C-alpha positions as a Python dict, from the first residue, in 0.01 Angstrom:
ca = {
    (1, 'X'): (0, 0, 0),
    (2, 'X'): (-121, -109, 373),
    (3, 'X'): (-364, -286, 286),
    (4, 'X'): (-195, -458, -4),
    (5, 'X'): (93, -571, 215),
    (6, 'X'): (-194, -658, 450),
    (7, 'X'): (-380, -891, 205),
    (8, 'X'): (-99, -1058, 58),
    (9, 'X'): (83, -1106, 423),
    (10, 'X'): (-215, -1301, 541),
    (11, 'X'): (-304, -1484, 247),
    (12, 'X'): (37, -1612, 182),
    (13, 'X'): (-37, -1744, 583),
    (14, 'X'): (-360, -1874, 521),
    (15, 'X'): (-277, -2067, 206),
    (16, 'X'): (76, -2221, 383),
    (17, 'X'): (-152, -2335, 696),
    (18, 'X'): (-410, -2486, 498),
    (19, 'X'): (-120, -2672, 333),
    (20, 'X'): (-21, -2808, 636),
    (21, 'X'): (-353, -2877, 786),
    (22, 'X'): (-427, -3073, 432),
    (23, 'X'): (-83, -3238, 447),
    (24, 'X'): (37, -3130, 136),
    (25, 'X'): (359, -2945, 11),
    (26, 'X'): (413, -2674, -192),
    (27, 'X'): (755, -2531, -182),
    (28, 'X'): (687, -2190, -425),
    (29, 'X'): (431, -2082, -145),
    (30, 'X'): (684, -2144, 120),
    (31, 'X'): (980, -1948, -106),
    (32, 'X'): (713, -1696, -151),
    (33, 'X'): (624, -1677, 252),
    (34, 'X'): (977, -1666, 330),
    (35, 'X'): (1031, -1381, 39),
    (36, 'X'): (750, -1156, 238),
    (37, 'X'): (877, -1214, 560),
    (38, 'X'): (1259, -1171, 486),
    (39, 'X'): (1123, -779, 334),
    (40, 'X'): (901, -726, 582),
    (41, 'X'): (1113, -807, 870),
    (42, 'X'): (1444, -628, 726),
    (43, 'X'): (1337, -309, 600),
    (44, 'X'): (1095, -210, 885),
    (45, 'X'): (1188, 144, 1044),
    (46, 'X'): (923, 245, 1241),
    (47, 'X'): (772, 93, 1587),
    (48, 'X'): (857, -14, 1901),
    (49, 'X'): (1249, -77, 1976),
    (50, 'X'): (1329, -43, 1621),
    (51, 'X'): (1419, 269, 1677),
    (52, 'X'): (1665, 236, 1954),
    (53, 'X'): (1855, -26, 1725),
    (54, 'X'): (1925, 221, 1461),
    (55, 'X'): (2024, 484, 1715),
    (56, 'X'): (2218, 242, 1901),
    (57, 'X'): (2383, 115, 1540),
    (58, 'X'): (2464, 459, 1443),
    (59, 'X'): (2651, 515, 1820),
    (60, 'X'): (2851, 212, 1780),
    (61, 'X'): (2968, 319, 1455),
    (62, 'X'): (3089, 654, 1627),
    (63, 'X'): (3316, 447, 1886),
    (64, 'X'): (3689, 428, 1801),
    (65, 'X'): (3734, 53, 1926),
    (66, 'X'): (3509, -234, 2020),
    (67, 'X'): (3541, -180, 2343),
    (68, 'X'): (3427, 213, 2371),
    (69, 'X'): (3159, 47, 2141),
    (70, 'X'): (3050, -185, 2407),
    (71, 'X'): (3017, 71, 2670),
    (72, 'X'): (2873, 312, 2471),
    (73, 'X'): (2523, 38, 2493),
    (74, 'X'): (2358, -156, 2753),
    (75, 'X'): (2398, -479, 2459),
    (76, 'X'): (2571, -771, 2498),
    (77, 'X'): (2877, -828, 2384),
    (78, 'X'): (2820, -1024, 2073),
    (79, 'X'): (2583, -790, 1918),
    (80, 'X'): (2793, -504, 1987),
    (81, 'X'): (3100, -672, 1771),
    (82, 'X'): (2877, -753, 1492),
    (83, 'X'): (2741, -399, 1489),
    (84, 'X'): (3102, -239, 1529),
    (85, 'X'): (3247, -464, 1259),
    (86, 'X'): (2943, -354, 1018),
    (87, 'X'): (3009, -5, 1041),
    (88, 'X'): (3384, -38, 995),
    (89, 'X'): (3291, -200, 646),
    (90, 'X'): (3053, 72, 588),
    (91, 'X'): (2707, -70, 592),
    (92, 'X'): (2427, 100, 693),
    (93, 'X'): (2165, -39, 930),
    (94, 'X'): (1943, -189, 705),
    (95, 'X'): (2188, -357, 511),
    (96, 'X'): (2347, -494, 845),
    (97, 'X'): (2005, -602, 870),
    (98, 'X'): (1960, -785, 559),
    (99, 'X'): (2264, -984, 656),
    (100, 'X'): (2069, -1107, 1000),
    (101, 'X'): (1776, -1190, 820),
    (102, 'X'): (1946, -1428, 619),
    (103, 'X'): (2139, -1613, 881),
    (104, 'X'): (1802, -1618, 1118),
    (105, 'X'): (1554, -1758, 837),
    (106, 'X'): (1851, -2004, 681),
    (107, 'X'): (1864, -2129, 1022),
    (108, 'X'): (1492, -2199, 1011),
    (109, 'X'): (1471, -2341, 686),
    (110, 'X'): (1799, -2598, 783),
    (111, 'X'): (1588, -2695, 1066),
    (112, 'X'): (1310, -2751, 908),
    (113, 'X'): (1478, -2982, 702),
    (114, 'X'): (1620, -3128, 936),
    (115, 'X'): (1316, -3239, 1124),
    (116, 'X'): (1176, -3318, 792),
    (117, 'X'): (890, -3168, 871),
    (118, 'X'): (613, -2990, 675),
    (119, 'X'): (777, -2623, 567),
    (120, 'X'): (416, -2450, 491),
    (121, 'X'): (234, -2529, 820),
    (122, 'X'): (535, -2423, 1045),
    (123, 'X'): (609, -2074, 824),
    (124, 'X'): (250, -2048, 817),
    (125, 'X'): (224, -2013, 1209),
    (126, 'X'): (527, -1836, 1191),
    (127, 'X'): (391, -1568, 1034),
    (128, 'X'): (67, -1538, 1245),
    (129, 'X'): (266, -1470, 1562),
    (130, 'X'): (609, -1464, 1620),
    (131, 'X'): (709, -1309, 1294),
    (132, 'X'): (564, -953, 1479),
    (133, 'X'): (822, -1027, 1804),
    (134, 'X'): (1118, -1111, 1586),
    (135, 'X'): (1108, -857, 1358),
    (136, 'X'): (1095, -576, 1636),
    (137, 'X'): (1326, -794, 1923),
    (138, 'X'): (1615, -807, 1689),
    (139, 'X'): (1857, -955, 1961),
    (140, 'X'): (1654, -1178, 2092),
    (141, 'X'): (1525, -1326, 1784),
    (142, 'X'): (1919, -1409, 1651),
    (143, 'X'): (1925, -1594, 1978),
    (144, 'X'): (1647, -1760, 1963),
    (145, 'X'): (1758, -1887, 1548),
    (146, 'X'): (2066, -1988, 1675),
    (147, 'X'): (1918, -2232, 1941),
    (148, 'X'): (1623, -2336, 1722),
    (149, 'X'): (1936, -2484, 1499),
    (150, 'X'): (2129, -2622, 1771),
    (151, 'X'): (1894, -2858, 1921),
    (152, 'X'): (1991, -3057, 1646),
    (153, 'X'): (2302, -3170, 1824),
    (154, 'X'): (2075, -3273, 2145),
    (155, 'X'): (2015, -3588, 1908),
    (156, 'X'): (2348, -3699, 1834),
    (157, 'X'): (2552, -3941, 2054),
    (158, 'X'): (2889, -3814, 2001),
    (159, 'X'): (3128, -3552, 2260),
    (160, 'X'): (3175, -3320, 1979),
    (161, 'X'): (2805, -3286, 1933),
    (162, 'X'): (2804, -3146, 2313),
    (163, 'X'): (3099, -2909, 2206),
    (164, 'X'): (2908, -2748, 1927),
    (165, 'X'): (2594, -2710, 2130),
    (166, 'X'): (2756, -2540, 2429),
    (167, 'X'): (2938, -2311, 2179),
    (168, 'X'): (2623, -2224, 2028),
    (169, 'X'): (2492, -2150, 2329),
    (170, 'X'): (2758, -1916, 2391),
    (171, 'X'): (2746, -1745, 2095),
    (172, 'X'): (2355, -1679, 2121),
    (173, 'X'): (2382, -1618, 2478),
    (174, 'X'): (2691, -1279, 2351),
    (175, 'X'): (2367, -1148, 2074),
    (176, 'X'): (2120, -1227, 2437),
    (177, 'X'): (2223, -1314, 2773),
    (178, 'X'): (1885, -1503, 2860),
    (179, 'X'): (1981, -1786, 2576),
    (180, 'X'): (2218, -1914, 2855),
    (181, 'X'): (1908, -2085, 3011),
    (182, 'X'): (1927, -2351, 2703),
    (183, 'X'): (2212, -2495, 2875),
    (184, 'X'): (2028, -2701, 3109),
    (185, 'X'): (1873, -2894, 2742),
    (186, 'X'): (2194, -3060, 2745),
    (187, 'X'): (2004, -3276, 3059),
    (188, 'X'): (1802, -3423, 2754),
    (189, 'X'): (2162, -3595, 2672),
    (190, 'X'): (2197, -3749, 2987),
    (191, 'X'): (1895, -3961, 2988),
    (192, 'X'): (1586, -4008, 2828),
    (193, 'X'): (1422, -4222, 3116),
    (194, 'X'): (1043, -4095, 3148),
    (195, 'X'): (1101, -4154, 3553),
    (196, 'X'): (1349, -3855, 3554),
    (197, 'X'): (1133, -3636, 3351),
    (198, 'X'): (846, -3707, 3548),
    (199, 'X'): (1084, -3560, 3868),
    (200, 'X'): (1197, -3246, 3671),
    (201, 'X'): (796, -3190, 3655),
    (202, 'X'): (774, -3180, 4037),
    (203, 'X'): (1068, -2980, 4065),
    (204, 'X'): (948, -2723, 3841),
    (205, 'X'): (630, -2739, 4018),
    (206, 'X'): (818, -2730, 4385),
    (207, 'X'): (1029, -2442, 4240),
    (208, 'X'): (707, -2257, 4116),
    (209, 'X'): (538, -2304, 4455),
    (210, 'X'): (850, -2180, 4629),
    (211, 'X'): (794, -1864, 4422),
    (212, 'X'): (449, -1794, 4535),
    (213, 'X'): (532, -1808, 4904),
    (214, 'X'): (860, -1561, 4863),
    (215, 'X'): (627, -1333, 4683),
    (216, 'X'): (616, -1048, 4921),
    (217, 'X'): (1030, -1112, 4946),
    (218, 'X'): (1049, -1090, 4528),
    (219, 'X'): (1109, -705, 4483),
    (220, 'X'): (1421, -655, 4789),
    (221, 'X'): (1578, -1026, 4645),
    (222, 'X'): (1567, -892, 4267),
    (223, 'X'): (1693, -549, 4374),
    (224, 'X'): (1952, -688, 4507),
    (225, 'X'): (2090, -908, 4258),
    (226, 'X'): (1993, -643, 3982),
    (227, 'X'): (2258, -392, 4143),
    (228, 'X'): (2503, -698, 4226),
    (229, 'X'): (2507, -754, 3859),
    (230, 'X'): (2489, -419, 3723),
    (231, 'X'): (2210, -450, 3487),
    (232, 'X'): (1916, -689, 3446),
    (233, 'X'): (1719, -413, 3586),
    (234, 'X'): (1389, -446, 3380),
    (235, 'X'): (1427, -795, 3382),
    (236, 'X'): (1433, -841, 3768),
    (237, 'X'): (1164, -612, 3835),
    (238, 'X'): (875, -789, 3949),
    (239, 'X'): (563, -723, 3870),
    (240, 'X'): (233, -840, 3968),
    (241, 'X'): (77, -950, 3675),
    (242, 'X'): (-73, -1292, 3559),
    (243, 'X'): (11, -1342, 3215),
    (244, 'X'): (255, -1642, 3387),
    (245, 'X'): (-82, -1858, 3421),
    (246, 'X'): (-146, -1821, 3045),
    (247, 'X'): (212, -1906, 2957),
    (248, 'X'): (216, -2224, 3172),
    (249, 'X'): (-136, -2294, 3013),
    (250, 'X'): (6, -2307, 2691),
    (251, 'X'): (306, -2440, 2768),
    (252, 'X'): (106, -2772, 2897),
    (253, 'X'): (-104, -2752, 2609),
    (254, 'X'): (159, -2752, 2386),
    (255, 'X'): (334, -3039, 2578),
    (256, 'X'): (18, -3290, 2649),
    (257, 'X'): (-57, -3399, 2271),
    (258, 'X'): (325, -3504, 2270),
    (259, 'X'): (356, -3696, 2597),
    (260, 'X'): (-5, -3900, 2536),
    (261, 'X'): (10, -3974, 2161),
    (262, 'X'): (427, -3939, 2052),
    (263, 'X'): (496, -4291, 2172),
    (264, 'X'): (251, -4417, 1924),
    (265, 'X'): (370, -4328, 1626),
    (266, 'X'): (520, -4567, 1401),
    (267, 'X'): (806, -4367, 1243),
    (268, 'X'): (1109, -4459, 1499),
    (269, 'X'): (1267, -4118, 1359),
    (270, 'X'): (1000, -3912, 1382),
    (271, 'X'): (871, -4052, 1704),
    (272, 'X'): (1245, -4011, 1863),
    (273, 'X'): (1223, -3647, 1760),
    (274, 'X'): (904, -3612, 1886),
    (275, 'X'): (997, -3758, 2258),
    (276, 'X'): (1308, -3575, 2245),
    (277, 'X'): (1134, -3224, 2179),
    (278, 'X'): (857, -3351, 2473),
    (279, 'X'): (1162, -3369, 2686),
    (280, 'X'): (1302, -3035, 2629),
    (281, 'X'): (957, -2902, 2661),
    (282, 'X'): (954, -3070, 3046),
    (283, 'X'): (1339, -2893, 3132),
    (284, 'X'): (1224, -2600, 2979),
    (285, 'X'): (922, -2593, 3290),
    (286, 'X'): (1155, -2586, 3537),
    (287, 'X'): (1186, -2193, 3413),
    (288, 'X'): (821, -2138, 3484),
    (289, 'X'): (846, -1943, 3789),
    (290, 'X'): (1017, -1712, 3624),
    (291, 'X'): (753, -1627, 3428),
    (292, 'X'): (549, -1525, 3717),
    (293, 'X'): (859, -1309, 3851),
    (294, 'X'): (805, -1075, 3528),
    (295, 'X'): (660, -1093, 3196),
    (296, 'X'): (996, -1030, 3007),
    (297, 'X'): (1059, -1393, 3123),
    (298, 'X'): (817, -1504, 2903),
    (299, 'X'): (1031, -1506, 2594),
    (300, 'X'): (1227, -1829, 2732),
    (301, 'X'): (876, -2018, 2648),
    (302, 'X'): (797, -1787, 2330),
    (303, 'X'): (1163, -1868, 2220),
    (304, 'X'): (1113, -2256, 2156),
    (305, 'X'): (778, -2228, 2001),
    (306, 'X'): (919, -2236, 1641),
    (307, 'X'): (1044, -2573, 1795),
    (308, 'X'): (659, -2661, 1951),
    (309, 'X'): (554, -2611, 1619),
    (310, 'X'): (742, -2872, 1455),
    (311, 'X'): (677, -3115, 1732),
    (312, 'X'): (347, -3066, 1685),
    (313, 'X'): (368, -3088, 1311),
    (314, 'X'): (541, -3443, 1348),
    (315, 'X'): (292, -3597, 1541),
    (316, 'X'): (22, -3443, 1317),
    (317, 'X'): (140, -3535, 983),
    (318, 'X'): (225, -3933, 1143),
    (319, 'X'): (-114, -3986, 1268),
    (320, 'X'): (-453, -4102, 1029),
    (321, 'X'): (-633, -3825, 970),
    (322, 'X'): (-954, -3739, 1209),
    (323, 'X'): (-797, -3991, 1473),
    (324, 'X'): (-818, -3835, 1844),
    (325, 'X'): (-415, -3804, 1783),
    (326, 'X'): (-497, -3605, 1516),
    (327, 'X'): (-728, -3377, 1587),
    (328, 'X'): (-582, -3320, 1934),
    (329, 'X'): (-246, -3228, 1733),
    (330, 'X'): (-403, -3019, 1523),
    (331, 'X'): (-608, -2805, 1805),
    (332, 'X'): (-312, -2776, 2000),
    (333, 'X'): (-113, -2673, 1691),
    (334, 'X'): (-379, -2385, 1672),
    (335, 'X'): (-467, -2317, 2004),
    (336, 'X'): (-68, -2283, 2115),
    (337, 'X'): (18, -2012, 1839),
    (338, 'X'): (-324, -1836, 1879),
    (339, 'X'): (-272, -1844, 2266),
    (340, 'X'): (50, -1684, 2262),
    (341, 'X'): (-61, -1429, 1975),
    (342, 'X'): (-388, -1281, 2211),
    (343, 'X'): (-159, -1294, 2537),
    (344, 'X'): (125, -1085, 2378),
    (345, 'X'): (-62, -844, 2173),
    (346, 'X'): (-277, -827, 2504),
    (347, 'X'): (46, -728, 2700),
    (348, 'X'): (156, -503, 2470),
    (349, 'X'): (-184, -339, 2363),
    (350, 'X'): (-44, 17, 2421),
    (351, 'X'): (235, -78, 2133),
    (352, 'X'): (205, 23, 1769),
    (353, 'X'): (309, -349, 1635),
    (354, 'X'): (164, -547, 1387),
    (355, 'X'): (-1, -207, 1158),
    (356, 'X'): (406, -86, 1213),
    (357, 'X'): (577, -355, 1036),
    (358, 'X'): (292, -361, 816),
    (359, 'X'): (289, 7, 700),
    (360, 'X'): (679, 144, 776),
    (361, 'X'): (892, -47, 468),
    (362, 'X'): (1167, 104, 347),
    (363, 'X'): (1126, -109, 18),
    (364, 'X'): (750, 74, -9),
    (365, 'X'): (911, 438, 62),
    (366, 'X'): (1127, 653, 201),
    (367, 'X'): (1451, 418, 40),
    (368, 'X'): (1764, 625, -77),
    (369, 'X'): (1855, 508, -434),
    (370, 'X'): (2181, 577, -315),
    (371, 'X'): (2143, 270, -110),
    (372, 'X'): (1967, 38, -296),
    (373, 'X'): (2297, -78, -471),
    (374, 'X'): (2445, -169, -130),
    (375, 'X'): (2157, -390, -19),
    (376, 'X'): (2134, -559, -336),
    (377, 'X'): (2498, -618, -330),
    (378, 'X'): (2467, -756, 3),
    (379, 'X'): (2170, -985, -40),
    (380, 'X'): (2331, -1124, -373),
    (381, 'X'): (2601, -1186, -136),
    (382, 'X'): (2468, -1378, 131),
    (383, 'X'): (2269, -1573, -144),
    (384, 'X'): (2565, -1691, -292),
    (385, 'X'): (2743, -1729, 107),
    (386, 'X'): (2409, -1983, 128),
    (387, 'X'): (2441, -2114, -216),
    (388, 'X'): (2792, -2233, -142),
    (389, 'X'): (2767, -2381, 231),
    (390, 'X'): (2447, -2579, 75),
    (391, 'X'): (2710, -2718, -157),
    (392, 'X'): (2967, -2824, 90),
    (393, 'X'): (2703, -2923, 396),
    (394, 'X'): (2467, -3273, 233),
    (395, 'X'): (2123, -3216, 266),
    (396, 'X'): (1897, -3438, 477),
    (397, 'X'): (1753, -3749, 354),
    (398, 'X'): (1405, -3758, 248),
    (399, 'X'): (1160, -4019, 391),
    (400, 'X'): (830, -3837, 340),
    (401, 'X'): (704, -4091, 145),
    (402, 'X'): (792, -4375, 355),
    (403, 'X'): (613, -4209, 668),
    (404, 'X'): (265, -4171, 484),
    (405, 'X'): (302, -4587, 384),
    (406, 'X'): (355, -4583, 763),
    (407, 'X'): (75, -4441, 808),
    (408, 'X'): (-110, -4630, 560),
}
């Protein structure tokens, strides 16, 4: 069964990336993709962290209140209530899980909608890299869903817009304190002048240097602050690795393509996305030096490539084919998602991951048919929960057709 799930896993990638590369749509192999990753990612049991959740899930149910639940765990907050509140209904882990999945992938498919960008190339990437870190980093991949959706509201010109991004924000920040970092994208609301980005570059270059000359300082400094806070302790260890030059590697290659060529596109929408995404790219290198503090910083960067992606996309699908725009899309596209996939798996080359989520399914074994009742009752649920808010909430406008006479 492996090498079945294997096979069809990375077929169902192949085929949605070839899509995209040939700019074409086809929305049963991107139901399909999502289908294989929404299993794959919700019934995994075995690997690393997974483990921990399910014992930590099983504590929290033990606790009398929320808060005895939220000192019985070193999570935040947020996560804690959800947990609490899912045991007090009676749902086991998985079908807890089932009901993340399906508010993390209906935030990606509402952005992708909303950038109006090509669905098959971005789940295509998806599922050649981050898929792996989401689906074992179950906090920080709800955190990372629920920003992916807000930068939406980075666009708009109105103060409730602000409102709703701050109090997304919060809310991803109580599943993972490290989403509080997104707050500083509300700059990209304050001006869009290519002078002020071109400071926050220095400044996250100034900042970065500052960090290489406190180096020998880094380990008493974090220490401290790690005990002031009472936790953060494997965060503010620092270690003396240099993964942080391959991060800010791709983290410039990912930005170039969209700096040089964005301006030139002829779709004002699409180009205004693009140079708003560039600009959130530029804040978000101000956070560099973290990176070179300790590798669990890295995850700010790997957090907004779902967004990199569809940047990326955008300036690849509203550019003439085999123009240098193009191509230099296209191998950045590539190069950015393969980049980060050999630099994590690199990292973590001691962990059991990708053969994990590939082999340990509860779908393929192990499942209680006691259970299976529950989880189909709950993902009938939250398909009718979807079914309804797609109802209420209108759905983007399309203009796909009037961006390839564009391009024409």
């Amino acid at each position: 069964m492996t090498i079945l799930t294997y096979i069809i896993f990375y077929i169902l990638a192949g085929l949605n990336i070839i899509s995209g590369i040939k700019k074409k749509r086809s929305n049963a192999l991107y139901v399909v993709a999502l289908f294989v990753v929404f299993v794959l990612m919700t019934f995994n049991y075995h690997g690393p962290d997974i483990g921990a959740y399910i014992k930590t899930f099983n504590s929290v149910g033990n606790a009398h209140n929320v808060k005895s639940a939220h000192e019985s765990t070193y999570m935040e907050y947020g996560y804690t209530f959800l947990m609490f509140c899912a045991n007090r209904i009676g749902l086991d882990f998985f079908a807890f899980r089932i009901i993340l999945t399906f508010v993390c992938l209906s935030f990606f498919v509402s952005t992708v909608r909303y950038y109006k960008v090509n669905p098959n190339f971005v789940i295509g990437l998806y599922m050649v890299y981050l898929f792996f870190f989401d689906t074992i980093q179950i906090r920080n991949c709800i955190s990372q869903f629920i920003i992916l959706f807000a930068t939406r509201y980075l666009f708009s010109k109105t103060k409730l817009s602000i409102v709703k991004y701050i109090a997304c924000v919060a809310i991803a920040s109580s599943i993972h304190v490290l989403a509080l970092v997104y707050l500083s994208l509300l700059l990209v609301r304050l001006t869009r002048s290519r002078s002020f980005y071109q400071c926050v570059c220095v400044l996250a270059a100034a900042l970065f240097v500052v960090c290489v000359l406190i180096r020998p300082l880094l380990p008493q400094i974090l220490s401290y602050i790690s005990k002031l806070l009472n936790r953060g302790e494997s965060y503010l260890h620092s270690e003396l690795r240099f993964s942080y030059l391959a991060v800010m590697g791709l983290h410039v290659v990912g930005l170039l393509p969209l700096y040089v060529y964005g301006r030139n596109i002829c779709d004002t929408q699409a180009r205004r996305r693009i140079n708003t995404i560039l600009y959130i790219e530029i804040i978000m290198g101000v956070f560099l030096p973290f990176a070179f503090i300790n590798s669990n910083f890295n995850r700010i960067f790997r957090n907004i490539l779902i967004l990199d992606t569809i940047g990326l996309t955008l300036l690849y699908e509203n550019t003439k084919s085999r123009t240098r725009a193009n191509v230099y899309a296209l191998a950045a596209q590539l190069s950015v998602v393969g980049g980060w996939f050999v630099t994590d798996m690199f990292r973590n080359r001691n962990e059991d991951i990708v053969n994990a989520i590939m082999k340990y399914n509860l779908i393929f074994d192990n499942i209680m048919v006691g259970n299976i009742w529950q989880y189909i009752f709950v993902a009938v649920l939250c398909l009718c929960v979807i079914f309804a808010v797609r109802c209420v909430v209108p759905s983007p406008t399309k203009h796909y057709k009037r961006v390839v006479q564009c391009r024409q």
